[in-house]
Coordinates of C-alpha atoms in Angstrom, one line a residue:
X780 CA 75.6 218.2 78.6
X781 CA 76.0 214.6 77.3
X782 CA 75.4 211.4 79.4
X783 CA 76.9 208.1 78.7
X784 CA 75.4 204.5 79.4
X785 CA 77.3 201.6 78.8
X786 CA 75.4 198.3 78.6
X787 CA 77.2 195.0 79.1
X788 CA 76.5 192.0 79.7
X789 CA 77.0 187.6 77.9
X790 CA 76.5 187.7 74.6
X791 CA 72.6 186.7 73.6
X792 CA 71.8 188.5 77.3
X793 CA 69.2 190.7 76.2
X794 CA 71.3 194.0 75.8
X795 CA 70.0 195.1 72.8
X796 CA 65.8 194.6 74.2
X797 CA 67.2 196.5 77.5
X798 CA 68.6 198.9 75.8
X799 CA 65.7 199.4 73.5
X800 CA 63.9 199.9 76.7
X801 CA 66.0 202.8 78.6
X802 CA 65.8 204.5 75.1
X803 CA 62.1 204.4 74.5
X804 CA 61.8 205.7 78.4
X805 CA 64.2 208.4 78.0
X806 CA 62.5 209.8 75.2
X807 CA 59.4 209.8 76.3
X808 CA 60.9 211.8 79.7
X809 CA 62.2 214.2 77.5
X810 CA 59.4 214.5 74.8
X811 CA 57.2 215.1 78.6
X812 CA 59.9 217.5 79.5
X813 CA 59.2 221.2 80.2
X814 CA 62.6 222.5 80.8
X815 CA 64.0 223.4 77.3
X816 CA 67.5 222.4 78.6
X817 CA 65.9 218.7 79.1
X818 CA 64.0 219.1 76.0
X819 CA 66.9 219.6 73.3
X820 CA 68.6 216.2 74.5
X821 CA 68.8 213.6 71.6
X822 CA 69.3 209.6 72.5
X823 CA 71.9 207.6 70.1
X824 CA 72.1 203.9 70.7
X825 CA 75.0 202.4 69.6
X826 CA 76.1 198.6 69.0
X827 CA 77.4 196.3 66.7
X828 CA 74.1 196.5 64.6
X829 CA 74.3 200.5 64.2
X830 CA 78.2 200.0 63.0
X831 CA 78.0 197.4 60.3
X832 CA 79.5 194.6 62.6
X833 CA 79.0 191.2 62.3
X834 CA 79.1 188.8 65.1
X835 CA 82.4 187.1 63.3
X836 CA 84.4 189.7 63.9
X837 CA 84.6 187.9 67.8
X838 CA 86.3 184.8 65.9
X839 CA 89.9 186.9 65.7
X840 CA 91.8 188.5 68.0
X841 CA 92.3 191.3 65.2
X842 CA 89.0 191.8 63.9
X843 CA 87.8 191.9 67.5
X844 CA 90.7 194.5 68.5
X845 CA 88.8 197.0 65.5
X846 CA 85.5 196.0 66.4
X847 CA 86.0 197.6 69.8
X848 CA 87.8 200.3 67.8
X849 CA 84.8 201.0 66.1
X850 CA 82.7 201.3 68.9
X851 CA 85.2 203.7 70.9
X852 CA 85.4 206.1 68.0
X853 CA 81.8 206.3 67.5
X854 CA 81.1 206.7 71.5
X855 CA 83.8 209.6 71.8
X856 CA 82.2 210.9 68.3
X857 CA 78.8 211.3 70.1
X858 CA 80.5 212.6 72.9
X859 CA 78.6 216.0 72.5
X860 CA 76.5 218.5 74.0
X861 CA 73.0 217.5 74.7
X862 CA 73.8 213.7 74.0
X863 CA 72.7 210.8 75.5
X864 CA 74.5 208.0 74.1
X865 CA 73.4 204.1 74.6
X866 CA 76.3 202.0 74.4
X867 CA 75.4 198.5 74.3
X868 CA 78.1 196.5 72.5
X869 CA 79.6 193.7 74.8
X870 CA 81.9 196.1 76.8
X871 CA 83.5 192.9 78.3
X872 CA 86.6 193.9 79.2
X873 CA 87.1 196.4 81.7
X874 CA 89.8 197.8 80.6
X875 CA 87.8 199.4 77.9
X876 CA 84.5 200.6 79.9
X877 CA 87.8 201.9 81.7
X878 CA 88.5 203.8 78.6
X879 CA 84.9 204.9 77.6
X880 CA 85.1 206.2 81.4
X881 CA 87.9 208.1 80.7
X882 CA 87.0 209.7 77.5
X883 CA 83.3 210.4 79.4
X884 CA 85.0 212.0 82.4
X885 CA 87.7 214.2 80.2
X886 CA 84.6 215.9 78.7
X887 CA 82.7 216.0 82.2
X888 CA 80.1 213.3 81.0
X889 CA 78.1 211.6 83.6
X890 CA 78.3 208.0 83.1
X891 CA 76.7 204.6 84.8
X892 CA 77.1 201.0 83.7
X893 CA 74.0 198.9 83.1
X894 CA 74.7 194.8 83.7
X895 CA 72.5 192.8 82.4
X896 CA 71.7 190.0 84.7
X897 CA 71.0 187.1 82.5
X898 CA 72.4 183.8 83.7
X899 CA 74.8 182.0 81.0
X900 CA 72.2 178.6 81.0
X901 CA 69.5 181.3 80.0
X902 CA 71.9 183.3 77.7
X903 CA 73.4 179.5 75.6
X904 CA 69.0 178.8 75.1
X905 CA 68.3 182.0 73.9
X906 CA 71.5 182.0 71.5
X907 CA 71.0 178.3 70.3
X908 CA 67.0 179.4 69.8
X909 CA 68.4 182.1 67.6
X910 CA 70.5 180.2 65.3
X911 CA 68.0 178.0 64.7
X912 CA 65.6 180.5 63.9
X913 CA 65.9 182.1 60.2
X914 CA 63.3 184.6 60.5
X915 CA 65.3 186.2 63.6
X916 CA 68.2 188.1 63.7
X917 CA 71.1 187.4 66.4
X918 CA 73.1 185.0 67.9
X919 CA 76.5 184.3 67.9
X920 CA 78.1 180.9 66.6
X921 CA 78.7 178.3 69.2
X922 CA 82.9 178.3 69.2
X923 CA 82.4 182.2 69.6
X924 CA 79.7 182.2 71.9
X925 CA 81.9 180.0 74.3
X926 CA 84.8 182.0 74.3
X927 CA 83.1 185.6 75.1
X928 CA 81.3 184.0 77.9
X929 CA 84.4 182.6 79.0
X930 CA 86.4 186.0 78.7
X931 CA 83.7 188.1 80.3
X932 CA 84.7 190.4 83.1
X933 CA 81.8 191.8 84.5
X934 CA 81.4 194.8 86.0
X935 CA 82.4 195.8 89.6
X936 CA 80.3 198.6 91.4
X937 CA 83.5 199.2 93.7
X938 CA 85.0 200.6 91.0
X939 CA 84.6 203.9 89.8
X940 CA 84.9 203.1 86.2
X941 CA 82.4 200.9 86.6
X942 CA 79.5 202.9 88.7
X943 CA 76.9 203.9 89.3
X944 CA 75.9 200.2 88.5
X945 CA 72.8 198.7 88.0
X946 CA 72.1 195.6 87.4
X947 CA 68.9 194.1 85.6
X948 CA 68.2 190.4 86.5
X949 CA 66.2 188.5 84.0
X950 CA 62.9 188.1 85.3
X951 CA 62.3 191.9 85.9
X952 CA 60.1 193.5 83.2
X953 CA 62.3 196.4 82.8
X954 CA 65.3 198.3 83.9
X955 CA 65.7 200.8 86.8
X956 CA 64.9 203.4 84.6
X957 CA 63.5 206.1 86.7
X958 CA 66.6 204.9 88.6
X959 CA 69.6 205.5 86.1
X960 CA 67.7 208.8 84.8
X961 CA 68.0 210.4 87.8
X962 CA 71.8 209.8 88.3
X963 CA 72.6 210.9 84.9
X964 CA 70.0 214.0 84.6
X965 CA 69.5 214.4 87.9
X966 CA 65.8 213.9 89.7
X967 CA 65.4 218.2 89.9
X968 CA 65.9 218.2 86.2
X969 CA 69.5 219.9 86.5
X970 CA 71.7 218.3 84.2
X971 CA 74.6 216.6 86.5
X972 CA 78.0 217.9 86.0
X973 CA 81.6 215.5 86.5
X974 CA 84.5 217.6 87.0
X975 CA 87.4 216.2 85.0
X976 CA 90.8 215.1 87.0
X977 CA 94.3 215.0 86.1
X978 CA 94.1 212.0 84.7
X979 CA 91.3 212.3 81.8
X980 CA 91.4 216.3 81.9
X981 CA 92.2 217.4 77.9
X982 CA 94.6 220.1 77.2
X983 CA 97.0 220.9 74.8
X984 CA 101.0 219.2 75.9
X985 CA 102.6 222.2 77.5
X986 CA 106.2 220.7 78.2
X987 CA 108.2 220.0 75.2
X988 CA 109.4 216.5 76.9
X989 CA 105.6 215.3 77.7
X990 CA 105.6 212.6 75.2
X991 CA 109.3 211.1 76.3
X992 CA 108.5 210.7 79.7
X993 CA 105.3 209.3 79.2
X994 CA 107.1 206.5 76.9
X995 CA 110.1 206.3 79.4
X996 CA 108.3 206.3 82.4
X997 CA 105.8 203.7 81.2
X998 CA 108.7 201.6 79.6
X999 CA 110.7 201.4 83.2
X1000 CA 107.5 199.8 85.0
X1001 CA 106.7 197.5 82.3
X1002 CA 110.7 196.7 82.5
X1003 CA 110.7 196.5 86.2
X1004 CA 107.8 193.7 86.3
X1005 CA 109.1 191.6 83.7
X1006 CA 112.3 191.9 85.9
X1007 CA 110.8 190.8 89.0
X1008 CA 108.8 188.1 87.6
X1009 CA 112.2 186.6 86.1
X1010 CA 113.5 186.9 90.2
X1011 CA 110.3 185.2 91.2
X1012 CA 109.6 182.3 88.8
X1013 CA 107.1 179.9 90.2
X1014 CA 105.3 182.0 92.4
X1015 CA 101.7 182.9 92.1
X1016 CA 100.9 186.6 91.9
X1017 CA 102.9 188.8 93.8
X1018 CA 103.1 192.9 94.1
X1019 CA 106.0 194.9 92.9
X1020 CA 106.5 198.2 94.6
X1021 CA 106.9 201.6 93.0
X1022 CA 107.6 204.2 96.5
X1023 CA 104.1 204.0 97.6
X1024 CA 102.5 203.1 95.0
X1025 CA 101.8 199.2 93.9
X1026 CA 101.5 196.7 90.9
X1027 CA 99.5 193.8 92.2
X1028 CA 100.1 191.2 90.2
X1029 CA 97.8 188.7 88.6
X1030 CA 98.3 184.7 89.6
X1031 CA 99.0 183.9 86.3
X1032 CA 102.9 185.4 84.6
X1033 CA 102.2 188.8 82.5
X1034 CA 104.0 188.1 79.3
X1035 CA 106.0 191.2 77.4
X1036 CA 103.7 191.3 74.7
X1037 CA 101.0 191.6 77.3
X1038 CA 102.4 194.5 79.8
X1039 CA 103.3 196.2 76.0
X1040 CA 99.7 196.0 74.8
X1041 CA 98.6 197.7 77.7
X1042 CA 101.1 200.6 77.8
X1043 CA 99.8 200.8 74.5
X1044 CA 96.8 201.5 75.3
X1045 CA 97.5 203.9 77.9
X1046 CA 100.0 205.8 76.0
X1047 CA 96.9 206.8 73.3
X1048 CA 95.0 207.6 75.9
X1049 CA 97.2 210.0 77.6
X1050 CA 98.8 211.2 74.8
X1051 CA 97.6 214.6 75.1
X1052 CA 96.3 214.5 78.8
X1053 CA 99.7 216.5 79.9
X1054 CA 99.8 215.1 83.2
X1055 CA 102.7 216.0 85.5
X1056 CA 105.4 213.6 85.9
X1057 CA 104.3 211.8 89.4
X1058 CA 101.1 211.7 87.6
X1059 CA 102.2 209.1 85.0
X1060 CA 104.0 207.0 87.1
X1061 CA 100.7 206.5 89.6
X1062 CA 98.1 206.6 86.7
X1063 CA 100.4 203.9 84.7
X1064 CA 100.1 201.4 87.7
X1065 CA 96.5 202.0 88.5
X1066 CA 96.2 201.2 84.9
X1067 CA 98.1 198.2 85.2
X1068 CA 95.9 197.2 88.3
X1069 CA 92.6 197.8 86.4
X1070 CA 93.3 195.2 83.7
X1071 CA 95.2 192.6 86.0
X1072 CA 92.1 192.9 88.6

């Protein structure tokens, strides 16, 4: 069984000497281990240092967009049995720790998000003290740093993407390790279990039309909400009903190009999840919810 952790947190936070810290413990718990099914777990950290990224690649919208490629292909690469994989890029937007959720869950991986609790006053000294330093690596240029700080979502315990959380505040000497081991392995030493649902369950596409109602049915929502914002100009947020189901609406307008990027998204995701019809049509919209939240 594989766990996941995914570390976020401002840029220049301290993810990277967290994470080096839940690593060291949980090898040392399983190099102490006497259960061989504890024993034969492996830890794989992995962040922008591990995959060849430079901090530049924050500075464009498309570099950035195949940075977090990068990382989402190596996570769902280590994805395998007797794995526990450290995640510690940024992971600031929630819509993609919703997607490291989901490709965790499909292979019943349990999963926690660690936040590192550094305030942004705390994070701008210890970037501007690593720029200025040549014998240290890190740090993000100024422009850059500003505009991740300003961008970041953090996580949200309420949700279930986003929990178990645990949050590390600055002054504390370490994480809740003890803590996050025993919701990911378990304090009896049974490796925990996640049973998949119908929305991140893999199998192969059974009905021929799968893929055409998946695009249609997306394509009618994301049609339906630019409609009603055209019937609504001026007003701030608003929710657009499906039957029971509902889009709540963010105060700012969603643009086309927007509501397309994310049934983008959604549509690779579920591209071979097979889920039924009245599955799509819910899933798309709690989607939808999850990045305009």
């Amino acid at each position: 069984m594989v766990q996941l952790i995914l570390v976020s947190g401002y840029p220049s936070s301290g993810k990277t000497y967290r994470s080096n810290q839940l690593v060291d413990f949980f090898e040392s718990k399983i190099k102490a281990a006497t259960e061989p099914h504890i024993r034969r777990l492996s830890v794989i950290r992995i962040n922008d240092q591990t995959l060849g990224l430079p901090r530049d690649v924050y500075r464009e919208a498309r570099s950035e967009k195949d940075a977090r490629a990068a990382e989402y292909s190596a996570v769902k690469r280590d994805l395998g049995r007797d794995t526990i994989v450290v995640a510690d890029g940024l992971n600031y937007i929630k819509g993609f720790r919703y997607q490291l959720y989901c490709e965790a869950k499909a292979v019943q991986t349990p999963s926690c998000v660690v936040h590192i609790g550094t305030p942004i006053d705390k994070c701008k000294d210890i970037n501007t003290n690593l720029l200025s330093n040549p014998d240290r690596e890190g740090g993000y240029p100024t422009d850059i740093f500003e505009n991740l700080v300003y961008r970041y979502e953090e996580p949200n315990g309420m949700t279930r993407w986003d929990s178990p959380l645990f949050t590390v505040p600055y002054d504390d000497s370490a994480p809740p390790c003890e803590a996050i081991w025993n919701a990911l392995i378990g304090s009896d030493g049974e490796l925990k279990k996640v049973k998949p649902n119908l929305a991140t369950v893999m199998k192969p596409v059974a009905e021929p039309d799968y893929l055409y109602e998946l695009d249609k049915i997306t394509q009618e929502i994301v049609t339906a909400v630019i409609t009603w914002q055209k019937d609504h100009v001026g007003e701030v947020g608003g929710q657009v009903a499906f039957g029971d189901k509902v889009v709540e609406l963010p105060a700012s307008p969603v643009t086309l190009p927007q509501l397309q990027r994310i049934r983008r998204q959604f549509i690779s995701l579920n591209r071979q999840h097979n889920l039924a019809k009245p599955r799509i049509h819910g899933s798309f919209i709690e989607y939808l919810n999850t990045n305009f939240g």
